[in-house]
mmCIF file of C-alpha atoms in Angstrom:
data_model
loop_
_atom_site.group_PDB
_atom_site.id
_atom_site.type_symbol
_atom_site.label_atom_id
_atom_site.label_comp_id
_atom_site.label_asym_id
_atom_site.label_seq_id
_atom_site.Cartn_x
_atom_site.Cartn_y
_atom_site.Cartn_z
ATOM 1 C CA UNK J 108 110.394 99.282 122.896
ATOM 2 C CA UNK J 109 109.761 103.010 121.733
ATOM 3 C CA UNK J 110 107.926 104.833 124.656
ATOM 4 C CA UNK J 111 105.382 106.300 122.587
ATOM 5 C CA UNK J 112 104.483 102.928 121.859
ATOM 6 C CA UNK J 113 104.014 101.459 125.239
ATOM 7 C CA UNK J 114 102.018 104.574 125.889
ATOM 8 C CA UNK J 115 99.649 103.403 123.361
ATOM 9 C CA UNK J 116 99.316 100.253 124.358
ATOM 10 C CA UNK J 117 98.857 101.250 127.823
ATOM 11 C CA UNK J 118 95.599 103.224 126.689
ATOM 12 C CA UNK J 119 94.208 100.226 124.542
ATOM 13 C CA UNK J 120 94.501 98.322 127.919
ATOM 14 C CA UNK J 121 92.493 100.950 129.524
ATOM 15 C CA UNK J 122 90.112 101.432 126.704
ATOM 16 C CA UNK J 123 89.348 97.722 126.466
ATOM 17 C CA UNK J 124 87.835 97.980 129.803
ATOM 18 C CA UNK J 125 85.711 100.500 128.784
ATOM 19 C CA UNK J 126 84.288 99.054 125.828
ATOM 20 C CA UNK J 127 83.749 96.132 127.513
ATOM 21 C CA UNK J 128 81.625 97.933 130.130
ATOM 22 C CA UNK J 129 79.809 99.532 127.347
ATOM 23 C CA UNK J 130 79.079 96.514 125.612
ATOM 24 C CA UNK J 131 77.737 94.664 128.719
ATOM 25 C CA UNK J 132 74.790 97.594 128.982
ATOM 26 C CA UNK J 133 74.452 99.424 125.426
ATOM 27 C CA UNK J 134 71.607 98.147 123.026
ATOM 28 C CA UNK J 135 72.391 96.641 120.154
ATOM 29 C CA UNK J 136 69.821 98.703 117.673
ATOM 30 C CA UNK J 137 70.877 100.036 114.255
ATOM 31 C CA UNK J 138 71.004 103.489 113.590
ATOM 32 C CA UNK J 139 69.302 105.618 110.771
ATOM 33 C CA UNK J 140 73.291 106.279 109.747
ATOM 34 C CA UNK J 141 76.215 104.980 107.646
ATOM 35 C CA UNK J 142 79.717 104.534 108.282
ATOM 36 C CA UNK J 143 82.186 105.530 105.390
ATOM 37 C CA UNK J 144 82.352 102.274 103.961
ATOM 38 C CA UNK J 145 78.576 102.232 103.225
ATOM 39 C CA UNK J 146 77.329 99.608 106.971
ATOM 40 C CA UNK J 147 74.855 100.348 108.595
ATOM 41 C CA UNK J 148 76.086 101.450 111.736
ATOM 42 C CA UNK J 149 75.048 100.053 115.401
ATOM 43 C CA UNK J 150 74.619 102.692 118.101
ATOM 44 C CA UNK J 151 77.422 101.149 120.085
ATOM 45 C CA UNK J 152 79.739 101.757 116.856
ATOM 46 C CA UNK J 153 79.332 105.273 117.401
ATOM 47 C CA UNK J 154 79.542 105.124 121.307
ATOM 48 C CA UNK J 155 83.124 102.942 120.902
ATOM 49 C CA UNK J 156 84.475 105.542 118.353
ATOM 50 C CA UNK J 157 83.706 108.358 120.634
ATOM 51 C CA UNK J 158 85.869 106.754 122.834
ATOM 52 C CA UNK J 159 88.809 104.904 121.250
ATOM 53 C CA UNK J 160 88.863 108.656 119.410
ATOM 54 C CA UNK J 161 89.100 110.843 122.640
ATOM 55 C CA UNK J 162 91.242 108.887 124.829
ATOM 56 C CA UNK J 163 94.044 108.309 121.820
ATOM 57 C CA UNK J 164 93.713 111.871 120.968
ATOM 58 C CA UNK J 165 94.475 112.923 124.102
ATOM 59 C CA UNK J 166 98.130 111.249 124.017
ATOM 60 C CA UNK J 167 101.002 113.777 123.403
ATOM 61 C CA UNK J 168 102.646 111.434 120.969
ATOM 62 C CA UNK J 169 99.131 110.840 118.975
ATOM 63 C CA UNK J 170 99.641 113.192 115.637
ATOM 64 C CA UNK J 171 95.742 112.212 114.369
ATOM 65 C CA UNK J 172 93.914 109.441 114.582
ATOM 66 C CA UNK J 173 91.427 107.579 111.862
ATOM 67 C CA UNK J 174 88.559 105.227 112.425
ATOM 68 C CA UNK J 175 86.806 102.686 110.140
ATOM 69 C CA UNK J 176 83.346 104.518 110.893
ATOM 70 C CA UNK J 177 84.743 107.934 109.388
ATOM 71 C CA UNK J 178 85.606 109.160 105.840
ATOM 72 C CA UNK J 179 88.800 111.597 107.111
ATOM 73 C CA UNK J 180 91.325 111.149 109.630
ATOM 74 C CA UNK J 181 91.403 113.695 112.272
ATOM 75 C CA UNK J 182 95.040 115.419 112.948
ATOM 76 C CA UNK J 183 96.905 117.855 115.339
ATOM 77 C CA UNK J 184 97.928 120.976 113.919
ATOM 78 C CA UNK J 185 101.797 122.002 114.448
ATOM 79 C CA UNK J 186 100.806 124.886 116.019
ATOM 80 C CA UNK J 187 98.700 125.065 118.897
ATOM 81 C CA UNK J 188 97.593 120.914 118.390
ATOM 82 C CA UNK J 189 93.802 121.761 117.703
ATOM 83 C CA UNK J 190 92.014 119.532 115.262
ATOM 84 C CA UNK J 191 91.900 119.378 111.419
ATOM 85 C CA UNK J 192 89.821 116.957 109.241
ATOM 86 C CA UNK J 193 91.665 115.458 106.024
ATOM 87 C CA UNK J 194 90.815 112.317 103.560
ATOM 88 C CA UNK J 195 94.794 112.142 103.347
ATOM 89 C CA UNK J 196 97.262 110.205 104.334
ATOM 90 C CA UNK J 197 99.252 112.496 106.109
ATOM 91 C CA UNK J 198 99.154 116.290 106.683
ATOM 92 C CA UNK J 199 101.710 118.561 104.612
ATOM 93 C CA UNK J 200 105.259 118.695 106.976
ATOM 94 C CA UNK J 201 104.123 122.250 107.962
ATOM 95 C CA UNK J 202 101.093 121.935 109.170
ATOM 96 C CA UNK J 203 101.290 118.515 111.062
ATOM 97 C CA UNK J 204 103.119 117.583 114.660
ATOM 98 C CA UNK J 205 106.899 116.481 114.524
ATOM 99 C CA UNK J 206 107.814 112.914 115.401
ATOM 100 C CA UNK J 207 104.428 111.914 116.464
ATOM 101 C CA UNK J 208 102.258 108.482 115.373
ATOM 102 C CA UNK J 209 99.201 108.126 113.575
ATOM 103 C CA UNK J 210 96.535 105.162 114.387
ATOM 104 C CA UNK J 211 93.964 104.126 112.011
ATOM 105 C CA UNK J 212 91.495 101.889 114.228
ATOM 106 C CA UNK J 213 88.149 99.996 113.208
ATOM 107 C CA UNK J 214 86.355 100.358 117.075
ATOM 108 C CA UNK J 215 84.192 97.831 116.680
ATOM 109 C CA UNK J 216 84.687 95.032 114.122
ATOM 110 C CA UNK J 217 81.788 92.159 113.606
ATOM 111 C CA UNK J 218 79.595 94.383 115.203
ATOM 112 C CA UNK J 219 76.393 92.549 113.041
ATOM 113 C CA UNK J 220 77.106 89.954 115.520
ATOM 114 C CA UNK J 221 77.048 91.619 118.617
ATOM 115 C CA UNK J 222 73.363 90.865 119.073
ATOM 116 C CA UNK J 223 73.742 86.984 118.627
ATOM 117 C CA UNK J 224 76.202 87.560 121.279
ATOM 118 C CA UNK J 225 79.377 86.289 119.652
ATOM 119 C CA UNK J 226 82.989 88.020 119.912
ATOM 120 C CA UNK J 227 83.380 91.184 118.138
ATOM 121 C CA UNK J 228 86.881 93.308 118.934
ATOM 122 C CA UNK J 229 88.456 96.306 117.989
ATOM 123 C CA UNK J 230 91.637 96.507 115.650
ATOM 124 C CA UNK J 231 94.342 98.967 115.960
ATOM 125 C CA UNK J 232 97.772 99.984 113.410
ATOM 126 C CA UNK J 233 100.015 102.399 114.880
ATOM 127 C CA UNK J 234 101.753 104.237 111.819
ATOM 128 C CA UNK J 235 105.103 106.512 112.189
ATOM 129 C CA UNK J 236 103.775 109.638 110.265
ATOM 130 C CA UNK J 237 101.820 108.559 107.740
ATOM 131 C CA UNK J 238 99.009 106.087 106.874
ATOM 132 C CA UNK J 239 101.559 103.758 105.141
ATOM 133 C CA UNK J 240 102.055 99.574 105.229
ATOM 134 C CA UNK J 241 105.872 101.231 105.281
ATOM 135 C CA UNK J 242 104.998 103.357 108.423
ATOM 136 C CA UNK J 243 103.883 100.617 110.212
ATOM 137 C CA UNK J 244 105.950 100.126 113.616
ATOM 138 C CA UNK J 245 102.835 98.634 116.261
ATOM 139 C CA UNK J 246 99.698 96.784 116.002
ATOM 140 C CA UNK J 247 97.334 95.725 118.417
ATOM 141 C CA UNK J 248 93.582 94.318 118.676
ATOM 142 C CA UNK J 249 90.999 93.892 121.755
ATOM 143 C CA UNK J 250 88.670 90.424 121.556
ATOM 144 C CA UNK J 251 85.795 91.439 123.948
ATOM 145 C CA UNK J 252 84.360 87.544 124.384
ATOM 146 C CA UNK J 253 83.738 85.138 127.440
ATOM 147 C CA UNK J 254 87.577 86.360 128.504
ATOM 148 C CA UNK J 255 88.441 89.965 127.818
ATOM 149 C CA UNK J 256 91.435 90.171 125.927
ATOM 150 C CA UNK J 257 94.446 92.604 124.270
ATOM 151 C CA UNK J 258 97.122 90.830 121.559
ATOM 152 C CA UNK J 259 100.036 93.940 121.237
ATOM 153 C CA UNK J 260 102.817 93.685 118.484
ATOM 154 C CA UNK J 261 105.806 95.459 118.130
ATOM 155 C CA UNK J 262 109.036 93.440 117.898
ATOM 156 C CA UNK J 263 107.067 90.045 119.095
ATOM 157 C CA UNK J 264 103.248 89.109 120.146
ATOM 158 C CA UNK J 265 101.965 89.240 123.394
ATOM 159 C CA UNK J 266 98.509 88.039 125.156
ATOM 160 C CA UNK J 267 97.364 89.372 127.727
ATOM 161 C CA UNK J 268 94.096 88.694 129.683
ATOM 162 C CA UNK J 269 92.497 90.769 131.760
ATOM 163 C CA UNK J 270 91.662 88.900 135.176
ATOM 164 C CA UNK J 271 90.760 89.828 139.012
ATOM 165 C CA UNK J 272 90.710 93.706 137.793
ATOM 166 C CA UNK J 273 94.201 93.327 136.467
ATOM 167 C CA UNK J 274 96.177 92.596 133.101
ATOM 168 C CA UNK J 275 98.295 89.778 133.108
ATOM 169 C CA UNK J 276 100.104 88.188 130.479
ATOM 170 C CA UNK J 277 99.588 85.041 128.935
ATOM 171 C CA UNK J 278 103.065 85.176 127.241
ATOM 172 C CA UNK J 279 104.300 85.126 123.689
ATOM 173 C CA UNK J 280 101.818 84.067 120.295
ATOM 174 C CA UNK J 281 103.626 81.902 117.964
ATOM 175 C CA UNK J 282 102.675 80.232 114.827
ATOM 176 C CA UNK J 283 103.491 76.395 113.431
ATOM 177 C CA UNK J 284 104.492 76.203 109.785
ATOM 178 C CA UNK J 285 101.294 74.137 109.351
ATOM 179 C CA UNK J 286 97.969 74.788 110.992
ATOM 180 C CA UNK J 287 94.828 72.691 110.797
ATOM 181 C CA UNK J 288 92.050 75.102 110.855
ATOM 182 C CA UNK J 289 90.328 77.090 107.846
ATOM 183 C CA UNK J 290 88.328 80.564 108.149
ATOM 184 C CA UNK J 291 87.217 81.153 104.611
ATOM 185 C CA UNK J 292 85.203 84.831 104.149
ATOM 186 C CA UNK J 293 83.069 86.445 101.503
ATOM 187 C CA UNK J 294 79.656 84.611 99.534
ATOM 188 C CA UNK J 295 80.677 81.236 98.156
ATOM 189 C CA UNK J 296 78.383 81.944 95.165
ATOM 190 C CA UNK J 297 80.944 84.911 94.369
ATOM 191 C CA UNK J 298 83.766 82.780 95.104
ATOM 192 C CA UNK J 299 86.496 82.851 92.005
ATOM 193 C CA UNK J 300 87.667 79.573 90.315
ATOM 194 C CA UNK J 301 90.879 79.333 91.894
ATOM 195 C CA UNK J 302 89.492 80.286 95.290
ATOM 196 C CA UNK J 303 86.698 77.729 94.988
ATOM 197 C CA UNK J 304 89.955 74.833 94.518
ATOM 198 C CA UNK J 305 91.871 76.532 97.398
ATOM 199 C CA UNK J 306 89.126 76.282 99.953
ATOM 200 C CA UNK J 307 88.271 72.478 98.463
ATOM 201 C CA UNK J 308 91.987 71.634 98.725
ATOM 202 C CA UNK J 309 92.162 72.503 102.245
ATOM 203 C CA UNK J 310 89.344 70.946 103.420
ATOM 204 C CA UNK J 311 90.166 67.516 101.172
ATOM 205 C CA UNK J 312 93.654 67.472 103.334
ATOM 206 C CA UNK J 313 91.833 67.238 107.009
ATOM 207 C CA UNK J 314 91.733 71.371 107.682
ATOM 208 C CA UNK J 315 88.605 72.049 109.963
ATOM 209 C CA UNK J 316 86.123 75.019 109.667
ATOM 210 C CA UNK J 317 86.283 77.632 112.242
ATOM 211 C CA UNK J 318 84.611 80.670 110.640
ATOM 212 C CA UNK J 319 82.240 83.140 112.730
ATOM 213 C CA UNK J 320 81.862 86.323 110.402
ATOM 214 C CA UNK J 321 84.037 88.217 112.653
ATOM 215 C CA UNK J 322 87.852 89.263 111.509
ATOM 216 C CA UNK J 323 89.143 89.571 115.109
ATOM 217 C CA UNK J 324 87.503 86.324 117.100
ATOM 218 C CA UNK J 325 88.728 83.861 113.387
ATOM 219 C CA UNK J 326 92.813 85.347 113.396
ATOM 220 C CA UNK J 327 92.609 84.876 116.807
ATOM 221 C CA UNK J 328 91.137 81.881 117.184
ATOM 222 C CA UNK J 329 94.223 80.808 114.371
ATOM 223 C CA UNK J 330 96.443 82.415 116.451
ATOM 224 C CA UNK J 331 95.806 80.864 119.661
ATOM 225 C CA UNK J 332 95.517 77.426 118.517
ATOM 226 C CA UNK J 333 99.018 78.035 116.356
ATOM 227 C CA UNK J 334 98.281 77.568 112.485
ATOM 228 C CA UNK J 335 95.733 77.915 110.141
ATOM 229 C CA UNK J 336 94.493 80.092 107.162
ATOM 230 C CA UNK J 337 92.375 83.056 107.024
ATOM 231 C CA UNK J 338 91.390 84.436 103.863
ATOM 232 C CA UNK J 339 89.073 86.780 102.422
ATOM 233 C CA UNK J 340 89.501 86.980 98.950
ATOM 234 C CA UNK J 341 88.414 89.090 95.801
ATOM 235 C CA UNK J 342 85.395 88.276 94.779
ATOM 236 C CA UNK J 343 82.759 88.636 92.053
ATOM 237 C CA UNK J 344 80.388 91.155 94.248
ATOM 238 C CA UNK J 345 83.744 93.195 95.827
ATOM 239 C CA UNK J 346 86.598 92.656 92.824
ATOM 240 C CA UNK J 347 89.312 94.461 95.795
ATOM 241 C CA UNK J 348 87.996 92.809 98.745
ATOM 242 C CA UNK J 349 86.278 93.680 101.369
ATOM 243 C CA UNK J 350 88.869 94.243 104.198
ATOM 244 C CA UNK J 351 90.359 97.825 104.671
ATOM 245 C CA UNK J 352 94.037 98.170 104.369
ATOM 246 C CA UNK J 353 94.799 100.704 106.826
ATOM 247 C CA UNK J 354 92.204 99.318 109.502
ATOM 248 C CA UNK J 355 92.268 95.490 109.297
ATOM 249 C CA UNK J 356 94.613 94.321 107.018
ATOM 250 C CA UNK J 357 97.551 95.869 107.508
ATOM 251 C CA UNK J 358 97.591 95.420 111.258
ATOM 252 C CA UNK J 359 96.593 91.818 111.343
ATOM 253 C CA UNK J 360 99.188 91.293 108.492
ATOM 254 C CA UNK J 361 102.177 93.025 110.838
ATOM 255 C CA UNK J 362 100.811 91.067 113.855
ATOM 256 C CA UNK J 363 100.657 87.465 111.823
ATOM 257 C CA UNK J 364 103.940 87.908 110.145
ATOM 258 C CA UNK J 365 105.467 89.360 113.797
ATOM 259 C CA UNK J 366 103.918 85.698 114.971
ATOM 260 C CA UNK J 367 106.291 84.047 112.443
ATOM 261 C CA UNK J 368 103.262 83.353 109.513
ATOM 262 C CA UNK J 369 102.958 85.353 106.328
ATOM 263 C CA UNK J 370 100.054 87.578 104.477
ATOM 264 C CA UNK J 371 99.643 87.835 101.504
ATOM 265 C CA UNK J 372 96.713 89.168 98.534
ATOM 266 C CA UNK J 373 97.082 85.820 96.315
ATOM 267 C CA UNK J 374 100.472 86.696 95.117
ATOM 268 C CA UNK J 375 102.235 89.900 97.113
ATOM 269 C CA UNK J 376 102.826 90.202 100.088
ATOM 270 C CA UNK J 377 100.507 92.506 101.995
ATOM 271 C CA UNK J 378 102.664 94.864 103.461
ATOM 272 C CA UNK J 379 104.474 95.879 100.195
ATOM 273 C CA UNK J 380 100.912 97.391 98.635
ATOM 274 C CA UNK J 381 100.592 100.611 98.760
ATOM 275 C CA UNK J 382 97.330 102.825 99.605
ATOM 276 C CA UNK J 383 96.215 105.512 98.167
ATOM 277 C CA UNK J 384 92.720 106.234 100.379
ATOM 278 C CA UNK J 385 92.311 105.757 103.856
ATOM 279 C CA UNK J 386 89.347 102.857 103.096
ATOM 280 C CA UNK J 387 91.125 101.357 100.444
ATOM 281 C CA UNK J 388 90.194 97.414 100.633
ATOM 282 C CA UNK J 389 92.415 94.477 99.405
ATOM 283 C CA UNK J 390 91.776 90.508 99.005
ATOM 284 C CA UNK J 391 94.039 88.764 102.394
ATOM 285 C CA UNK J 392 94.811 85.767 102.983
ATOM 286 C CA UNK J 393 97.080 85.108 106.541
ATOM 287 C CA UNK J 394 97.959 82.002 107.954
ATOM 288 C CA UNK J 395 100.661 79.114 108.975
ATOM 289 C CA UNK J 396 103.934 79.419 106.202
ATOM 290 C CA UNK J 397 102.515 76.536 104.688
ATOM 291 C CA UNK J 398 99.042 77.678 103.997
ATOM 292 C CA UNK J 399 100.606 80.636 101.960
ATOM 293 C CA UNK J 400 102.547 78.527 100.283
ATOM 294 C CA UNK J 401 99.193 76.606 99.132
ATOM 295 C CA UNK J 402 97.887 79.899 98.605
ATOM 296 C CA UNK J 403 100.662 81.287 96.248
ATOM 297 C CA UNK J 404 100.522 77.556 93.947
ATOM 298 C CA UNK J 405 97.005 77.798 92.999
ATOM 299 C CA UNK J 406 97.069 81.733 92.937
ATOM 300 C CA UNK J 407 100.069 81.743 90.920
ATOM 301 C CA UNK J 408 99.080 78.856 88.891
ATOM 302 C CA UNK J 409 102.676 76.554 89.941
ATOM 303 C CA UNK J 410 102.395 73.334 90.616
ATOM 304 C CA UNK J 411 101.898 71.904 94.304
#
């Protein structure tokens, strides 16, 4: 594995510890502010940004860095590495750092559920130069629950728990072709007609409901238990979804299909869209091969 990228992973380790400190003590108030995609933001949002944005930036092979919570990324200049603000993807070839990775991170996801005291994590996608599904060469996520815990990808998926001050790992994730458990997101009311079928199909065949509200604790939860399908799709209220590409999607989507499932919008495959902002939101759907498969027949109107 490329150095750079166990560096990385190294600091999430460390950073997980520290947000899950903070977590244990901070309030759980809202704030007067708004994040760049329009939430209300929780003082510990701001508080974990601070420091998932420090710590990474501090990494020599960390170009810039870009958090769910922000509307620009923040990069390295080529020249003497101080900071620049952009709302691109990646900085012209002159001005940025050579051979260096970019991480687009949401530091606290499910955060409206920290105070009923339920799992929230933190999502991270480790890009090769630019904020691209293409670039993508790591992913990783933090679930901060009754177990503190880190899920890295790079050429497979590992779990680790951290335990007696220490990380250990809890060896390799790997998904079935066929799950049994069903995480569906967004309003029902705003649910489309095919959706509406999907999620009644499903449910008809013997799948159980295991939804929380939270991205991180439901794909893990899939994950751990080795099939399933998540899925949060377009709806009438959010036409593009709701999930961000370069913060959520994209990283769960290299981590699930790394785990030997598949993501998907409805028809293509997530990791061949492109993006052309840095919060740019897409329907998802990731699960168990034959989920998608269930997925793609009603979505692209074949027969099951």
């Amino acid at each position: 594995m490329d150095s750079r990228i166990l560096e990385i992973f190294s600091c999430i380790k460390q950073c997980a510890i520290t947000l899950q400190e903070l977590l244990q003590c901070d309030d759980s108030g809202y704030l007067a502010s708004t994040n760049a995609s329009g939430d209300t933001q929780l003082a510990v949002d701001v508080r974990a940004d601070r420091i998932l944005e420090d710590a990474l930036l501090k990494l020599a092979c960390v170009g810039g860095v870009c958090s769910e919570e922000k509307s620009s990324a923040l990069y390295k200049q080529k020249v003497d590495s101080s900071l620049v603000e952009s709302t691109f993807l990646q900085l012209d070839s002159s001005q940025s750092l050579e051979s260096s990775l970019l991480i687009a991170y949401d530091p606290l996801d499910g955060s409206s559920l920290f105070d009923s005291n339920l799992s929230v994590g933190s999502i991270f996608g480790i890009y090769d130069g630019v904020f691209s599904a293409s670039a993508l060469v790591a992913a990783a996520y933090i679930v901060y629950g009754p177990r503190l815990e880190v899920v890295l990808a790079c050429e497979g998926v590992e779990h680790c728990v951290y335990s007696g001050g220490q990380w250990r790992s809890k060896g390799a994730l790997q998904l079935e072709s066929k799950g049994k458990l069903n995480a569906p997101g967004g309003t029902q009311k705003h649910w489309s007609k095919e959706h509406k079928e999907l999620v009644e199909s499903l449910f008809a065949k013997g799948y159980r409901l295991r939804y929380s509200g939270g991205m991180v604790p439901d794909l893990h939860q899939i994950l751990c238990k080795k099939g399933g399908l998540f899925s949060y799709p377009a709806t009438s209220d959010a036409p593009n979804g709701k999930l961000r590409k370069l913060f959520e999607v994209f990283p769960f989507a290299f981590i699930y299909e790394r785990a030997g499932g598949e993501a998907i919008n409805g028809r293509e495959r997530l990791l061949s869209l492109s993006c052309d902002g840095l919060h740019d939101s897409t329907p998802c759907f990731l699960g168990s091969t034959e989920e998608i498969a269930q997925v793609r027949a009603i979505y692209m109107n074949k027969e099951r």
